[in-house]
């Protein structure tokens, strides 16, 4: 008997149909409903469950009440077990987080969730590290690599995973700052990772590399960087899985979304603030190791604001080491990376070309635009 | 032949109905030949020799040195001759290829017609029974072919010397980067110049071969129009630059008109320039590597020069070099003293050998025959028709819903195009790879792109000069049909192919060396425990 959890964010995607570029925040949701938006995520969740056509063994579905999953599961012909309570018509991200936590403690084999980047963040904040999850795409904006290409693929992937035929891979959860997005500014940041089942062609933002080759590429990047590390120099590691791989290669535990500092093979600062970094770089020579944040390709100014313009100025352009898996650069079509440090002089200083380390002794020349 | 129908009493010629070719591969999955082995079965049982022969020759095995004798018999399949023939005929029916279908989908591979008469020449006993160790005075014919082929490739590339030794394109690139390193070492700059620059749309063998040779690889991105970014080159060149390894036109089919500026900039910092002309099919007789300032170049004879490509036989590469690089050529070179052809091993600055002997002789003969049958004007005509065919197909394909040709909008392409199904994928959820699989249901296929993808949902088509307008129309009709299916009935594309011997294979294991079994012995060890 396999057990899956299902959480539907009924409000995911309602902003998109009425041109609101997202659905975060009660005000936006109310506005979307006023404009005549109808929820589409429950139906998409039904489609996914229907695609789990012939499970190898009986399947038990745990789900949230009513529009947060129960409706979808019933429509797909399941008699679900209900977890938690909600106020129907007034669900919030706190519901998603609370119910996700409850489900993982009930021993489900994996958690399916229908929504967008915001829903992925809620799940990411609630499930234990490494817990198998998979997104059913229903949101307006999906930058996270944790969503299947479409609801049917989500169902098929689930079935493959339960049958032991799909491996898990760690995938990034990204989200935009929706306030900025509605004002026409694009800004994404990394919130964490989820472990999702993987088969070629079935994940949105699918990368051509497999989990195995991608992790080898990160190891190669790390080996290249470490080979050139010098004694008594502080290496400021910006957020990201690629920078974390460098710390891992040194047997150090790096925070994923924080800025950590390595010196002489030891972690000397974890989750450092701007003030701490500024103090550090005025005392000892430092290098910044940074990776573009997926989606829009921001090098500085999104998700790594701790490394502020004063720190960059002090460290110097020539001491910035940019690393990236080539799949990430290719997803950006090798078009310019962006910076928005908050200081135009520093942005200008960063403009131009950086050799980005993409493997061992492999670099891609990447342009940085302001 | 025209199809005529009566319409309101008036006879009118109409085009044949655009029906798609019905196709089905063999339904069986032919086992590996080792799995068909039955102990004791024999293909041929030769009669015992007559007593007089035994008396005269003795036991021939006695004459073999002990070091050449196996201690145990090899584990070869035991089968009757008839079973062997059936096995290979059945296998061939699980295949797609240039002799079966319109093979313009294998972009960058130049799947052109290779005249069968050239195969006959190469199979002739005059060549097939030659041995590389036989006295040169008895092998003057093949040496003459090599010498004259070198002369023709010198003319085609504008270079001063050519080696025919490399066994394929990557071996040729490796030979070129090895010569470049020897050149810098001879000038005392070997250690300093440890960087090689290439471009995102150059063939990846350039970066890969240079990396195998120990270089750090710097890749230039395309600019917004798809041309290699010249400003990125400015930022990349330095006293550490050993060479620029570049393709032109690149895999997008876009020709870089600023190529001379690229070459001049690299020369200005002391680097050399290597022109990857593996696929010179669209520029033969039109542009020359030397005229653009390059120091070395290479051809894949199995592409442009019509010796079969892609599992169709052994490959062959040829490197062209300037007189400054010539001292470093692999040994031996083929020379002519006015009376006879000979091999010159006395080349003290040579990089040595890239492979045993002197080159892949059958392919060199085929390339020689192909060039001689066309002549200089014919080579140029082949290139011109290849470009025309490509731009005709481009025009037809761009009429199809959901497809585009990214970069260089409104500009013509040279010999191939890297298309994108991004729009179709976003509209329908059908991926380019699935369209390629569905194409197999109509007896053809296509290739996507080198990995990792820069152009999203890619498809690379290269029609060459060999296909008729009807062939190209048929191919475009197949793509159009599948695109329409993607919009109206995506399921049939998602689940394709439907008419193949094997529908899907597990790609997950492609990246896992532990899963690979490239020999029967490895297969037994890993899967038959």
Coordinates of N, CA, C and O in Angstrom, one line a residue, chain A residues 149-150 152-153 156 167 198-203 206 208-213 216 224 326-327 330-331 333-335 353 355 359-367, chain B residues 200 211 214-224 229 231-232 235-236 407 422 429 431 433-434 437 451-454 456-457 491 494 506-508 511-513:
Chain A
X149 N 6.1 19.0 -16.0 CA 5.8 19.8 -17.2 C 4.3 20.1 -17.3 O 3.9 21.2 -17.6
X150 N 3.5 19.1 -16.9 CA 2.0 19.3 -16.9 C 1.4 18.4 -15.9 O 2.1 17.5 -15.4
X152 N -0.5 15.8 -16.2 CA -0.4 14.4 -16.5 C 0.9 13.8 -16.2 O 1.1 12.7 -15.6
X153 N 2.0 14.6 -16.6 CA 3.3 14.1 -16.3 C 3.6 14.0 -14.7 O 4.3 13.1 -14.3
X156 N 2.2 10.7 -13.8 CA 3.1 9.6 -14.3 C 4.4 9.5 -13.5 O 4.9 8.4 -13.2
X167 N 14.5 8.3 -9.8 CA 15.3 8.8 -8.7 C 14.9 10.1 -8.3 O 14.2 10.9 -8.9
X198 N 12.7 12.3 -10.7 CA 13.2 12.9 -11.9 C 13.1 11.8 -13.0 O 13.6 10.7 -12.8
X199 N 12.6 12.2 -14.2 CA 12.7 11.4 -15.4 C 12.9 12.5 -16.5 O 12.3 13.5 -16.5
X200 N 13.8 12.2 -17.5 CA 14.0 13.1 -18.6 C 12.6 13.5 -19.2 O 11.7 12.7 -19.3
X201 N 12.5 14.7 -19.6 CA 11.3 15.3 -20.2 C 10.1 15.5 -19.4 O 9.1 16.0 -19.8
X202 N 10.1 15.1 -18.1 CA 8.9 15.2 -17.3 C 8.9 16.3 -16.3 O 8.0 16.5 -15.5
X203 N 10.0 17.1 -16.2 CA 10.1 18.2 -15.2 C 10.2 19.5 -16.0 O 10.9 19.6 -17.0
X206 N 13.2 21.6 -17.4 CA 14.0 20.4 -17.5 C 15.4 20.8 -18.0 O 15.5 21.5 -19.0
X208 N 19.0 19.4 -19.6 CA 19.4 18.3 -20.4 C 20.3 17.3 -19.6 O 20.3 16.1 -19.8
X209 N 20.9 17.9 -18.6 CA 21.8 17.0 -17.8 C 21.0 16.1 -16.8 O 19.9 16.6 -16.3
X210 N 21.4 15.0 -16.5 CA 20.8 14.1 -15.6 C 21.3 14.5 -14.2 O 22.2 15.3 -14.1
X211 N 20.6 14.0 -13.1 CA 21.1 14.4 -11.8 C 22.6 14.0 -11.6 O 23.4 14.7 -11.0
X212 N 22.9 12.8 -12.2 CA 24.3 12.3 -12.0 C 25.3 13.3 -12.7 O 26.2 13.7 -12.1
X213 N 25.0 13.6 -14.0 CA 26.0 14.5 -14.6 C 26.0 15.9 -14.1 O 27.0 16.5 -14.0
X216 N 28.1 15.9 -11.0 CA 29.5 15.8 -11.3 C 30.0 17.1 -11.8 O 31.2 17.4 -11.6
X224 N 37.9 22.9 -9.3 CA 38.6 24.0 -10.0 C 38.8 25.2 -9.0 O 39.9 25.7 -8.9
X326 N 26.6 24.8 -16.5 CA 26.3 25.4 -17.9 C 24.9 25.3 -18.2 O 24.4 26.1 -19.0
X327 N 24.1 24.4 -17.6 CA 22.7 24.3 -17.9 C 22.0 25.6 -17.5 O 21.0 26.0 -18.1
X330 N 22.7 28.2 -20.0 CA 22.0 27.9 -21.3 C 20.5 28.2 -21.1 O 19.9 28.6 -22.1
X331 N 20.0 28.0 -19.9 CA 18.6 28.3 -19.7 C 18.4 29.8 -19.9 O 17.3 30.3 -20.3
X333 N 19.9 31.3 -22.2 CA 20.3 31.5 -23.6 C 21.7 32.2 -23.8 O 21.9 32.9 -24.7
X334 N 22.5 32.1 -22.8 CA 23.8 32.8 -22.8 C 23.7 34.3 -22.9 O 24.6 34.9 -23.4
X335 N 22.6 34.8 -22.6 CA 22.4 36.3 -22.7 C 22.9 36.9 -21.4 O 23.2 36.2 -20.4
X353 N 32.6 41.8 -19.0 CA 32.6 40.3 -19.1 C 33.3 39.7 -17.9 O 34.3 40.2 -17.4
X355 N 34.7 35.7 -16.8 CA 34.8 34.3 -17.1 C 34.1 33.5 -16.1 O 34.5 33.5 -14.9
X359 N 33.1 24.3 -15.2 CA 33.6 23.0 -15.1 C 35.1 23.0 -14.7 O 35.6 24.1 -14.5
X360 N 35.8 21.9 -14.7 CA 37.2 21.9 -14.4 C 37.9 22.4 -15.6 O 37.9 21.8 -16.7
X361 N 38.6 23.5 -15.4 CA 39.3 24.2 -16.5 C 38.4 24.6 -17.7 O 38.8 24.5 -18.8
X362 N 37.1 24.9 -17.3 CA 36.2 25.3 -18.4 C 35.5 26.6 -17.9 O 35.1 26.7 -16.8
X363 N 35.5 27.6 -18.8 CA 34.9 28.8 -18.5 C 34.1 29.3 -19.7 O 34.3 29.0 -20.8
X364 N 33.0 30.1 -19.3 CA 32.2 30.7 -20.4 C 32.3 32.2 -20.1 O 32.1 32.7 -19.0
X365 N 32.6 33.0 -21.2 CA 32.7 34.4 -21.0 C 31.2 34.9 -21.0 O 30.4 34.6 -21.9
X366 N 30.9 35.6 -19.9 CA 29.5 36.0 -19.8 C 29.5 37.5 -19.6 O 30.2 38.1 -18.8
X367 N 28.6 38.2 -20.3 CA 28.5 39.6 -20.2 C 27.6 40.0 -19.0 O 26.6 39.3 -18.8
Chain B
X200 N 30.3 29.0 -28.4 CA 29.2 28.1 -27.9 C 28.6 27.3 -29.0 O 28.1 26.2 -28.8
X211 N 40.8 20.2 -24.4 CA 40.9 19.9 -23.0 C 41.6 18.6 -22.8 O 42.4 18.5 -21.8
X214 N 45.0 19.1 -22.5 CA 45.5 19.7 -21.2 C 45.2 21.2 -21.2 O 45.7 21.9 -20.3
X215 N 44.5 21.8 -22.1 CA 44.2 23.2 -22.1 C 43.0 23.6 -21.2 O 42.1 22.8 -21.0
X216 N 43.0 24.8 -20.8 CA 41.9 25.4 -20.1 C 41.0 26.0 -21.3 O 41.5 26.6 -22.2
X217 N 39.7 25.7 -21.2 CA 38.8 26.1 -22.3 C 38.0 27.3 -21.9 O 37.3 27.3 -20.9
X218 N 38.0 28.3 -22.8 CA 37.2 29.5 -22.6 C 36.2 29.6 -23.8 O 36.6 29.6 -24.9
X219 N 34.9 29.6 -23.4 CA 33.9 29.6 -24.5 C 33.2 30.9 -24.6 O 32.9 31.6 -23.6
X220 N 33.1 31.4 -25.9 CA 32.4 32.7 -26.1 C 30.9 32.5 -26.4 O 30.6 31.6 -27.1
X221 N 30.1 33.3 -25.8 CA 28.7 33.1 -26.0 C 28.3 33.8 -27.4 O 29.1 34.5 -27.9
X222 N 27.1 33.5 -27.9 CA 26.6 34.2 -29.1 C 26.1 35.6 -28.6 O 25.7 35.7 -27.5
X223 N 26.2 36.6 -29.5 CA 25.6 37.8 -29.2 C 24.1 37.7 -29.5 O 23.6 36.7 -29.9
X224 N 23.4 38.8 -29.4 CA 21.9 38.7 -29.6 C 21.5 38.3 -30.9 O 20.4 37.7 -31.1
X229 N 30.3 36.5 -29.9 CA 30.4 37.8 -29.4 C 31.9 38.3 -29.4 O 32.7 37.8 -28.7
X231 N 33.1 41.2 -28.6 CA 33.6 41.8 -27.3 C 34.0 40.8 -26.3 O 34.9 41.0 -25.5
X232 N 33.3 39.7 -26.3 CA 33.7 38.6 -25.4 C 35.1 38.1 -25.7 O 35.9 37.8 -24.9
X235 N 37.7 40.4 -24.4 CA 37.9 40.2 -23.0 C 38.6 38.9 -22.7 O 39.2 38.7 -21.6
X236 N 38.6 37.9 -23.6 CA 39.2 36.6 -23.3 C 40.6 36.5 -23.7 O 41.4 35.7 -23.1
X407 N 17.8 33.6 -33.9 CA 19.0 34.4 -34.3 C 18.9 34.8 -35.8 O 18.2 34.2 -36.6
X422 N 10.2 25.9 -29.5 CA 9.8 26.5 -28.2 C 8.3 26.9 -28.2 O 7.6 26.6 -27.2
X429 N 2.8 21.4 -24.9 CA 3.5 20.5 -24.0 C 4.2 19.4 -24.7 O 4.8 18.5 -24.0
X431 N 7.4 18.1 -26.6 CA 8.8 18.5 -26.7 C 9.4 18.1 -28.1 O 9.0 17.2 -28.7
X433 N 12.1 16.6 -28.7 CA 12.5 15.2 -28.7 C 11.4 14.2 -29.1 O 11.6 13.3 -29.8
X434 N 10.2 14.6 -28.6 CA 9.0 13.7 -28.9 C 8.6 13.8 -30.4 O 8.2 12.9 -31.0
X437 N 10.8 11.6 -32.2 CA 10.4 10.2 -32.1 C 9.2 9.9 -33.0 O 9.1 8.8 -33.6
X451 N 24.6 18.8 -26.7 CA 24.3 19.1 -25.3 C 25.4 20.0 -24.7 O 26.5 19.9 -25.1
X452 N 25.0 20.8 -23.7 CA 23.7 21.1 -23.3 C 23.0 22.1 -24.3 O 23.7 22.8 -25.0
X453 N 21.7 22.1 -24.3 CA 21.0 22.9 -25.3 C 21.1 24.4 -25.0 O 20.9 24.8 -23.9
X454 N 21.4 25.2 -26.0 CA 21.4 26.6 -25.9 C 20.1 27.1 -26.5 O 19.3 27.9 -26.0
X456 N 16.5 26.5 -27.2 CA 15.5 25.6 -26.5 C 14.7 24.8 -27.5 O 14.5 25.2 -28.6
X457 N 14.3 23.5 -27.1 CA 13.6 22.6 -28.0 C 14.1 22.6 -29.4 O 13.5 22.9 -30.4
X491 N -1.4 13.5 -27.5 CA -1.2 12.2 -27.0 C -0.4 11.3 -27.9 O 0.5 10.5 -27.6
X494 N 3.1 12.3 -27.8 CA 3.7 12.0 -26.5 C 4.1 10.5 -26.4 O 5.1 10.1 -25.8
X506 N 15.5 3.2 -21.8 CA 15.7 3.9 -20.6 C 16.9 4.8 -20.7 O 18.0 4.4 -20.7
X507 N 16.6 6.1 -20.8 CA 17.7 7.1 -21.0 C 18.5 7.3 -19.7 O 19.6 7.9 -19.7
X508 N 17.9 7.0 -18.6 CA 18.5 7.3 -17.3 C 19.9 6.7 -17.2 O 20.8 7.3 -16.6
X511 N 23.8 8.2 -18.5 CA 24.8 9.0 -17.8 C 25.5 8.2 -16.7 O 26.2 8.8 -15.8
X512 N 25.2 7.0 -16.6 CA 25.7 6.2 -15.5 C 26.7 5.1 -16.0 O 26.3 4.1 -16.5
X513 N 28.0 5.4 -15.8 CA 29.0 4.5 -16.3 C 28.8 3.1 -15.8 O 29.2 2.1 -16.4

